[in-house]
Coordinates of N, CA, C and O in Angstrom, one line a residue:
M1 N 67.3 -47.0 40.3 CA 67.5 -48.4 40.2 C 66.3 -49.0 40.9 O 66.0 -48.7 42.1
R2 N 65.7 -50.0 40.3 CA 64.6 -50.7 40.9 C 65.1 -51.9 41.7 O 65.9 -52.7 41.2
V3 N 64.7 -52.1 42.9 CA 65.1 -53.2 43.8 C 63.9 -54.2 43.7 O 62.8 -53.9 44.0
L4 N 64.3 -55.4 43.3 CA 63.3 -56.5 43.3 C 63.2 -57.2 44.6 O 64.1 -57.2 45.4
P5 N 62.0 -57.6 44.9 CA 61.8 -58.3 46.2 C 62.5 -59.6 46.3 O 62.9 -60.2 45.2
A6 N 62.9 -60.1 47.5 CA 63.6 -61.3 47.6 C 62.6 -62.5 47.2 O 61.4 -62.4 47.3
D7 N 63.2 -63.5 46.6 CA 62.5 -64.6 46.1 C 61.8 -65.3 47.3 O 62.5 -65.8 48.2
P8 N 60.5 -65.4 47.3 CA 59.8 -66.1 48.5 C 59.8 -67.6 48.4 O 59.2 -68.3 49.2
G9 N 60.5 -68.2 47.4 CA 60.5 -69.6 47.2 C 59.2 -70.0 46.4 O 58.6 -69.1 45.8
L10 N 58.8 -71.2 46.5 CA 57.6 -71.7 45.9 C 56.3 -71.0 46.4 O 56.1 -71.0 47.7
L11 N 55.6 -70.4 45.5 CA 54.3 -69.8 45.9 C 53.2 -70.7 45.3 O 53.3 -71.0 44.1
I12 N 52.1 -71.0 46.0 CA 51.0 -71.7 45.5 C 49.9 -70.7 45.3 O 49.5 -70.0 46.2
V13 N 49.4 -70.6 44.0 CA 48.4 -69.7 43.6 C 47.1 -70.5 43.4 O 47.0 -71.2 42.4
Y14 N 46.1 -70.3 44.3 CA 44.8 -70.9 44.1 C 44.0 -69.8 43.4 O 43.9 -68.6 43.9
C15 N 43.3 -70.2 42.4 CA 42.5 -69.1 41.7 C 41.1 -69.7 41.3 O 40.9 -70.9 41.1
D16 N 40.1 -68.8 41.3 CA 38.7 -69.2 40.9 C 38.0 -68.0 40.3 O 38.3 -66.8 40.7
G17 N 37.1 -68.2 39.4 CA 36.3 -67.2 38.9 C 34.8 -67.6 39.2 O 34.5 -68.8 39.3
A18 N 34.0 -66.6 39.3 CA 32.6 -66.8 39.5 C 31.8 -65.9 38.6 O 32.1 -64.7 38.5
A19 N 30.7 -66.4 38.1 CA 29.8 -65.6 37.3 C 28.4 -66.1 37.6 O 28.1 -67.3 37.6
R20 N 27.5 -65.1 38.0 CA 26.1 -65.4 38.3 C 25.3 -65.2 37.1 O 24.9 -64.1 36.8
G21 N 25.1 -66.2 36.3 CA 24.6 -66.2 35.0 C 25.8 -66.4 34.1 O 26.9 -66.3 34.5
N22 N 25.5 -66.7 32.9 CA 26.7 -67.0 32.0 C 26.4 -66.5 30.6 O 25.9 -67.2 29.8
P23 N 26.6 -65.2 30.4 CA 27.4 -64.2 31.2 C 26.5 -63.6 32.3 O 25.2 -63.7 32.2
G24 N 27.1 -63.0 33.3 CA 26.5 -62.4 34.4 C 27.5 -61.7 35.2 O 28.7 -61.6 34.9
P25 N 27.1 -61.1 36.3 CA 28.0 -60.4 37.2 C 29.1 -61.4 37.6 O 28.8 -62.6 38.0
A26 N 30.3 -61.0 37.5 CA 31.5 -61.9 37.7 C 32.5 -61.3 38.7 O 32.6 -60.1 38.8
G27 N 33.3 -62.2 39.2 CA 34.3 -61.9 40.1 C 35.5 -62.9 40.1 O 35.3 -64.0 39.6
I28 N 36.6 -62.4 40.6 CA 37.8 -63.3 40.7 C 38.2 -63.4 42.1 O 38.1 -62.5 42.9
G29 N 38.8 -64.6 42.4 CA 39.3 -64.9 43.7 C 40.7 -65.5 43.6 O 40.8 -66.5 42.8
V30 N 41.6 -65.0 44.3 CA 43.0 -65.6 44.3 C 43.5 -65.7 45.8 O 43.3 -64.7 46.5
V31 N 44.0 -66.8 46.1 CA 44.7 -67.0 47.4 C 46.1 -67.5 47.2 O 46.3 -68.5 46.5
I32 N 47.1 -66.8 47.6 CA 48.5 -67.1 47.4 C 49.1 -67.5 48.8 O 49.0 -66.8 49.8
T33 N 49.6 -68.7 48.8 CA 50.2 -69.2 50.1 C 51.6 -69.7 49.8 O 52.1 -70.0 48.7
R34 N 52.4 -69.9 50.9 CA 53.6 -70.6 50.9 C 53.3 -72.1 51.0 O 52.2 -72.5 51.2
E35 N 54.4 -72.9 50.8 CA 54.2 -74.4 50.9 C 53.6 -74.8 52.2 O 52.9 -75.8 52.2
D36 N 53.9 -74.1 53.3 CA 53.4 -74.5 54.6 C 52.0 -74.1 54.8 O 51.5 -74.3 55.9
G37 N 51.4 -73.4 53.9 CA 50.0 -72.9 54.0 C 49.9 -71.5 54.5 O 48.8 -71.0 54.6
T38 N 51.0 -70.8 54.8 CA 51.0 -69.5 55.3 C 50.4 -68.6 54.2 O 50.9 -68.6 53.1
L39 N 49.4 -67.8 54.5 CA 48.8 -66.8 53.6 C 49.8 -65.7 53.2 O 50.4 -65.1 54.1
V40 N 50.0 -65.5 51.9 CA 50.9 -64.5 51.4 C 50.1 -63.3 50.9 O 50.4 -62.1 51.2
D41 N 49.0 -63.6 50.2 CA 48.1 -62.5 49.7 C 46.8 -63.1 49.3 O 46.7 -64.3 49.1
R42 N 45.8 -62.2 49.1 CA 44.5 -62.6 48.7 C 43.9 -61.5 47.9 O 44.0 -60.3 48.2
I43 N 43.2 -61.9 46.8 CA 42.5 -61.0 45.9 C 41.1 -61.4 45.8 O 40.7 -62.5 45.5
A44 N 40.2 -60.4 45.9 CA 38.7 -60.6 45.7 C 38.2 -59.4 45.0 O 38.2 -58.3 45.6
E45 N 37.9 -59.5 43.7 CA 37.6 -58.3 42.9 C 36.4 -58.7 42.0 O 36.4 -59.8 41.4
G46 N 35.5 -57.7 41.8 CA 34.5 -57.8 40.8 C 35.1 -57.4 39.4 O 35.9 -56.5 39.3
I47 N 34.6 -58.1 38.3 CA 35.2 -57.7 37.0 C 34.1 -57.3 36.0 O 34.3 -57.2 34.8
G48 N 32.9 -57.1 36.6 CA 31.8 -56.7 35.7 C 31.0 -57.9 35.2 O 30.9 -58.9 35.9
V49 N 30.4 -57.8 34.0 CA 29.6 -58.9 33.4 C 30.6 -59.7 32.5 O 31.2 -59.1 31.7
A50 N 30.6 -61.0 32.8 CA 31.5 -61.8 32.0 C 31.0 -63.3 32.1 O 30.1 -63.6 32.9
T51 N 31.6 -64.1 31.3 CA 31.3 -65.5 31.4 C 32.1 -66.2 32.5 O 33.1 -65.6 32.9
N52 N 31.8 -67.4 32.9 CA 32.5 -68.1 33.9 C 34.0 -68.3 33.4 O 34.9 -68.2 34.2
Y53 N 34.2 -68.7 32.1 CA 35.5 -69.0 31.7 C 36.4 -67.7 31.6 O 37.6 -67.8 32.0
V54 N 35.8 -66.6 31.3 CA 36.5 -65.3 31.3 C 36.9 -65.0 32.8 O 38.1 -64.6 33.0
A55 N 36.0 -65.3 33.7 CA 36.4 -65.1 35.1 C 37.5 -66.0 35.6 O 38.4 -65.6 36.3
E56 N 37.4 -67.3 35.2 CA 38.5 -68.2 35.6 C 39.8 -67.7 35.0 O 40.8 -67.7 35.8
Y57 N 39.9 -67.4 33.8 CA 41.2 -66.9 33.2 C 41.6 -65.6 33.9 O 42.8 -65.4 34.2
S58 N 40.7 -64.7 34.1 CA 41.0 -63.4 34.8 C 41.6 -63.6 36.2 O 42.6 -63.0 36.6
A59 N 41.1 -64.6 36.9 CA 41.6 -64.9 38.2 C 43.0 -65.5 38.1 O 43.9 -65.1 38.9
A60 N 43.3 -66.4 37.1 CA 44.6 -67.0 37.0 C 45.6 -65.9 36.6 O 46.7 -65.8 37.2
I61 N 45.2 -65.0 35.7 CA 46.1 -63.9 35.3 C 46.4 -63.0 36.5 O 47.6 -62.6 36.7
A62 N 45.4 -62.6 37.3 CA 45.6 -61.8 38.5 C 46.6 -62.5 39.5 O 47.5 -61.8 40.0
G63 N 46.4 -63.7 39.7 CA 47.2 -64.5 40.6 C 48.6 -64.6 40.1 O 49.6 -64.4 40.9
L64 N 48.8 -64.9 38.9 CA 50.2 -65.0 38.3 C 50.9 -63.6 38.3 O 52.1 -63.6 38.7
A65 N 50.2 -62.6 38.0 CA 50.8 -61.2 38.0 C 51.2 -60.9 39.5 O 52.3 -60.3 39.7
R66 N 50.4 -61.2 40.4 CA 50.7 -60.9 41.8 C 51.9 -61.7 42.3 O 52.8 -61.2 43.0
A67 N 51.9 -63.0 41.9 CA 53.1 -63.8 42.3 C 54.4 -63.3 41.7 O 55.4 -63.3 42.4
A68 N 54.3 -62.8 40.5 CA 55.5 -62.2 39.9 C 55.9 -60.9 40.6 O 57.1 -60.7 40.9
E69 N 54.9 -60.1 41.0 CA 55.2 -58.9 41.8 C 55.9 -59.2 43.1 O 56.7 -58.5 43.6
L70 N 55.5 -60.4 43.7 CA 56.1 -60.8 45.0 C 57.5 -61.4 44.8 O 58.1 -61.7 45.8
G71 N 57.9 -61.5 43.6 CA 59.3 -62.0 43.3 C 59.4 -63.5 43.2 O 60.6 -64.0 43.3
A72 N 58.3 -64.2 43.1 CA 58.4 -65.7 43.0 C 59.2 -66.1 41.7 O 59.0 -65.5 40.7
S73 N 60.0 -67.1 41.9 CA 60.6 -67.7 40.7 C 60.0 -69.1 40.4 O 60.2 -69.6 39.3
E74 N 59.2 -69.6 41.4 CA 58.6 -70.9 41.2 C 57.1 -70.8 41.7 O 56.9 -70.3 42.8
I75 N 56.2 -71.3 40.9 CA 54.8 -71.2 41.3 C 54.1 -72.5 41.0 O 54.5 -73.3 40.0
L76 N 53.1 -72.8 41.7 CA 52.2 -73.9 41.5 C 50.8 -73.2 41.4 O 50.3 -72.6 42.4
L77 N 50.2 -73.3 40.2 CA 48.9 -72.7 39.9 C 47.9 -73.8 40.1 O 47.9 -74.9 39.5
R78 N 46.9 -73.6 41.0 CA 45.8 -74.6 41.3 C 44.5 -74.0 41.0 O 44.2 -72.8 41.4
S79 N 43.7 -74.7 40.2 CA 42.3 -74.3 39.9 C 41.4 -75.5 39.9 O 41.8 -76.6 39.6
D80 N 40.1 -75.2 40.1 CA 39.1 -76.3 40.0 C 38.5 -76.3 38.6 O 37.5 -77.0 38.3
S81 N 39.0 -75.4 37.7 CA 38.5 -75.4 36.3 C 39.3 -76.3 35.5 O 40.5 -76.0 35.1
R82 N 38.7 -77.4 35.1 CA 39.4 -78.4 34.3 C 39.8 -77.8 32.9 O 40.9 -78.0 32.4
L83 N 38.9 -77.0 32.3 CA 39.2 -76.3 31.1 C 40.4 -75.4 31.2 O 41.3 -75.5 30.3
L84 N 40.5 -74.6 32.2 CA 41.6 -73.7 32.4 C 42.9 -74.4 32.5 O 43.9 -74.1 31.8
V85 N 42.9 -75.5 33.3 CA 44.1 -76.2 33.6 C 44.6 -76.9 32.3 O 45.8 -76.9 31.9
E86 N 43.7 -77.6 31.6 CA 44.0 -78.3 30.4 C 44.5 -77.3 29.3 O 45.4 -77.6 28.5
Q87 N 43.8 -76.2 29.1 CA 44.3 -75.2 28.1 C 45.6 -74.6 28.4 O 46.5 -74.5 27.6
L88 N 45.8 -74.2 29.7 CA 47.1 -73.6 30.0 C 48.2 -74.7 30.0 O 49.4 -74.3 29.7
S89 N 47.9 -75.9 30.2 CA 48.9 -77.0 30.1 C 49.2 -77.4 28.6 O 50.1 -78.2 28.4
G90 N 48.4 -76.9 27.7 CA 48.6 -77.2 26.3 C 47.9 -78.5 25.8 O 48.2 -78.9 24.7
R91 N 47.1 -79.1 26.7 CA 46.4 -80.4 26.3 C 45.1 -80.1 25.5 O 44.7 -81.0 24.8
F92 N 44.5 -79.0 25.8 CA 43.2 -78.6 25.1 C 43.5 -77.4 24.2 O 44.2 -76.5 24.7
R93 N 42.9 -77.3 23.0 CA 43.0 -76.1 22.2 C 42.1 -75.0 22.7 O 41.1 -75.3 23.4
V94 N 42.4 -73.8 22.4 CA 41.6 -72.6 22.8 C 41.0 -72.1 21.5 O 41.6 -71.6 20.7
K95 N 39.7 -72.3 21.4 CA 39.0 -71.9 20.2 C 38.3 -70.5 20.3 O 38.2 -69.8 19.3
N96 N 37.8 -70.1 21.4 CA 37.1 -68.9 21.6 C 38.1 -67.7 21.5 O 39.1 -67.7 22.2
P97 N 37.8 -66.7 20.6 CA 38.7 -65.6 20.5 C 39.0 -64.8 21.7 O 40.2 -64.4 22.0
T98 N 38.0 -64.6 22.6 CA 38.3 -63.9 23.9 C 39.2 -64.7 24.8 O 40.2 -64.2 25.3
L99 N 38.9 -66.0 24.8 CA 39.8 -66.9 25.7 C 41.2 -67.0 25.1 O 42.2 -67.2 25.8
Q100 N 41.3 -66.9 23.7 CA 42.6 -67.0 23.1 C 43.5 -65.8 23.6 O 44.7 -66.0 23.9
R101 N 42.9 -64.6 23.7 CA 43.6 -63.4 24.1 C 44.0 -63.6 25.6 O 45.2 -63.3 26.0
L102 N 43.1 -64.1 26.4 CA 43.4 -64.3 27.8 C 44.4 -65.4 28.0 O 45.3 -65.3 28.9
H103 N 44.3 -66.5 27.2 CA 45.3 -67.6 27.3 C 46.7 -67.1 26.9 O 47.7 -67.5 27.6
K104 N 46.8 -66.3 25.9 CA 48.1 -65.7 25.6 C 48.7 -64.9 26.7 O 49.9 -65.0 27.0
E105 N 47.9 -64.1 27.3 CA 48.3 -63.3 28.5 C 48.8 -64.2 29.7 O 49.8 -63.9 30.3
A106 N 48.0 -65.2 29.9 CA 48.4 -66.1 31.0 C 49.7 -66.9 30.7 O 50.5 -67.0 31.6
R107 N 49.8 -67.3 29.5 CA 51.0 -68.1 29.1 C 52.3 -67.1 29.2 O 53.3 -67.6 29.6
A108 N 52.1 -65.9 28.8 CA 53.2 -64.9 28.9 C 53.6 -64.8 30.4 O 54.8 -64.7 30.7
L109 N 52.6 -64.7 31.3 CA 52.9 -64.6 32.7 C 53.6 -65.8 33.2 O 54.6 -65.7 34.0
L110 N 53.1 -67.0 32.8 CA 53.8 -68.2 33.2 C 55.2 -68.3 32.8 O 56.1 -68.8 33.5
G111 N 55.6 -67.7 31.7 CA 56.9 -67.6 31.2 C 57.9 -66.8 32.0 O 59.1 -66.8 31.8
R112 N 57.3 -66.0 32.9 CA 58.2 -65.1 33.8 C 58.8 -65.9 34.9 O 59.7 -65.4 35.6
F113 N 58.3 -67.1 35.2 CA 58.8 -67.9 36.3 C 59.8 -68.9 35.8 O 59.7 -69.5 34.7
R114 N 60.8 -69.2 36.7 CA 61.8 -70.2 36.4 C 61.2 -71.6 36.3 O 61.5 -72.4 35.4
R115 N 60.2 -71.9 37.2 CA 59.5 -73.2 37.2 C 58.1 -73.0 37.5 O 57.7 -72.3 38.4
T116 N 57.2 -73.7 36.7 CA 55.8 -73.6 36.9 C 55.2 -75.0 36.9 O 55.6 -75.9 36.1
R117 N 54.1 -75.2 37.7 CA 53.3 -76.3 37.6 C 51.9 -75.9 37.6 O 51.5 -74.9 38.3
I118 N 51.0 -76.6 37.0 CA 49.6 -76.3 36.9 C 48.8 -77.5 37.3 O 49.0 -78.6 36.7
E119 N 48.0 -77.4 38.3 CA 47.2 -78.6 38.8 C 45.7 -78.3 38.9 O 45.3 -77.2 39.3
H120 N 45.0 -79.3 38.5 CA 43.5 -79.3 38.8 C 43.3 -79.8 40.2 O 43.9 -80.8 40.6
V121 N 42.5 -79.1 40.9 CA 42.1 -79.5 42.3 C 40.6 -79.6 42.4 O 39.9 -78.9 41.7
P122 N 40.1 -80.5 43.2 CA 38.6 -80.6 43.4 C 38.2 -79.3 44.1 O 38.9 -78.6 44.8
R123 N 36.9 -79.0 43.9 CA 36.3 -77.7 44.4 C 36.5 -77.6 45.9 O 36.8 -76.5 46.4
E124 N 36.5 -78.7 46.6 CA 36.6 -78.6 48.1 C 38.0 -78.2 48.5 O 38.2 -77.7 49.7
F125 N 39.0 -78.3 47.7 CA 40.3 -77.8 48.0 C 40.6 -76.4 47.5 O 41.7 -75.9 47.6
N126 N 39.6 -75.8 46.9 CA 39.7 -74.4 46.3 C 38.6 -73.5 47.0 O 38.3 -72.4 46.4
K127 N 38.2 -73.8 48.2 CA 37.1 -73.1 48.8 C 37.4 -71.6 49.1 O 36.6 -70.7 49.0
D128 N 38.7 -71.4 49.5 CA 39.1 -70.0 49.9 C 39.1 -69.1 48.6 O 38.6 -67.9 48.7
A129 N 39.6 -69.6 47.5 CA 39.5 -68.8 46.3 C 38.1 -68.6 45.8 O 37.7 -67.5 45.3
D130 N 37.3 -69.6 45.9 CA 35.9 -69.6 45.5 C 35.2 -68.5 46.4 O 34.4 -67.7 45.8
R131 N 35.4 -68.5 47.7 CA 34.8 -67.5 48.6 C 35.3 -66.1 48.1 O 34.4 -65.2 48.1
A132 N 36.5 -65.9 47.8 CA 37.0 -64.6 47.4 C 36.4 -64.2 46.1 O 36.0 -63.0 45.9
A133 N 36.2 -65.1 45.1 CA 35.5 -64.8 43.9 C 34.1 -64.3 44.1 O 33.7 -63.3 43.5
N134 N 33.4 -65.0 45.0 CA 32.0 -64.6 45.3 C 32.0 -63.2 46.0 O 31.0 -62.4 45.8
E135 N 33.0 -63.0 46.9 CA 33.1 -61.6 47.5 C 33.3 -60.6 46.4 O 32.7 -59.5 46.5
G136 N 34.0 -60.9 45.4 CA 34.2 -60.0 44.3 C 33.0 -59.6 43.6 O 32.7 -58.5 43.2
V137 N 32.2 -60.7 43.3 CA 30.9 -60.5 42.6 C 30.0 -59.6 43.5 O 29.4 -58.6 43.0
D138 N 29.9 -59.9 44.8 CA 29.1 -59.1 45.7 C 29.5 -57.7 45.8 O 28.7 -56.8 45.8
A139 N 30.8 -57.4 45.8 CA 31.4 -56.1 45.9 C 31.0 -55.3 44.6 O 30.6 -54.1 44.6
W140 N 31.1 -56.0 43.4 CA 30.7 -55.3 42.2 C 29.2 -55.0 42.2 O 28.8 -53.9 41.8
L141 N 28.4 -55.9 42.6 CA 27.0 -55.7 42.6 C 26.6 -54.6 43.6 O 25.6 -53.8 43.4
A142 N 27.3 -54.4 44.7 CA 27.1 -53.4 45.7 C 27.6 -52.0 45.3 O 27.1 -51.0 45.8
G143 N 28.5 -52.0 44.3 CA 29.1 -50.7 43.9 C 28.8 -50.4 42.4 O 27.6 -50.1 42.1
E144 N 29.7 -50.6 41.6 CA 29.6 -50.2 40.2 C 28.5 -51.0 39.5 O 27.8 -50.4 38.6
G145 N 28.2 -52.2 39.8 CA 27.1 -52.9 39.2 C 25.7 -52.8 39.9 O 24.9 -53.7 39.6
A146 N 25.6 -51.9 40.8 CA 24.3 -51.8 41.5 C 23.1 -51.7 40.7 O 22.0 -52.1 41.1
D147 N 23.2 -51.1 39.5 CA 22.1 -51.0 38.6 C 21.9 -52.1 37.6 O 21.1 -52.1 36.7
Y148 N 22.7 -53.2 37.8 CA 22.7 -54.3 36.8 C 21.4 -55.0 36.9 O 20.8 -55.3 38.0
S149 N 20.8 -55.3 35.8 CA 19.7 -56.2 35.7 C 19.9 -57.2 34.5 O 20.4 -56.8 33.5
P150 N 19.6 -58.4 34.8 CA 19.9 -59.4 33.7 C 19.1 -59.1 32.5 O 18.0 -58.6 32.5
P151 N 19.6 -59.5 31.3 CA 18.8 -59.3 30.1 C 17.6 -60.2 30.0 O 17.5 -61.2 30.7
E152 N 16.6 -59.7 29.2 CA 15.4 -60.5 29.0 C 15.8 -61.8 28.3 O 16.6 -61.8 27.4
P153 N 15.1 -62.9 28.6 CA 15.4 -64.1 27.9 C 14.9 -64.0 26.4 O 14.0 -63.2 26.1
A154 N 15.7 -64.7 25.6 CA 15.4 -64.6 24.2 C 14.0 -65.2 23.9 O 13.5 -66.2 24.6
P155 N 13.2 -64.7 22.9 CA 11.9 -65.3 22.7 C 12.0 -66.7 22.1 O 13.0 -67.1 21.5
R156 N 11.1 -67.5 22.5 CA 11.0 -68.9 22.0 C 10.3 -68.8 20.6 O 9.1 -68.5 20.6
L157 N 11.0 -69.2 19.6 CA 10.5 -69.0 18.2 C 9.6 -70.1 17.7 O 8.7 -69.9 16.9
W158 N 9.8 -71.3 18.2 CA 9.1 -72.4 17.6 C 8.2 -73.2 18.6 O 8.3 -74.4 18.8
E159 N 7.3 -72.5 19.3 CA 6.5 -73.1 20.2 C 5.1 -73.2 19.7 O 4.5 -72.4 19.0

């Protein structure tokens, strides 16, 4: 029999993605806190070469999955990505096929909680998640992505 963790109450999930180049080396950052600001968990991971939007979605998915593992029944997802917030809230359509897949995964995770809220926050209120995302990029570049070199720019055809 599997024992579920006790419900920690409302968890606030701050998430951010970083890509150096678009696409380029990318990372995700997640900071999960209680309402009083107490740190519950932190994620800083490299995800390889990706676009900024893929990194933003990947961070939200990782944060939501971790909040579910922690037994949360209520979450507040905060991001400085207006596109992510508007798409997850259903106010913007998702046109890109890759983002459609990630959107579906994030929406499924949101459905695991009794109550969810999604908020856009200014970048200055998301600094810890941003720092974690950049640590993820640095870790990927120092390890698995050590041999990464950006692609050559496309030739200019009409000059």
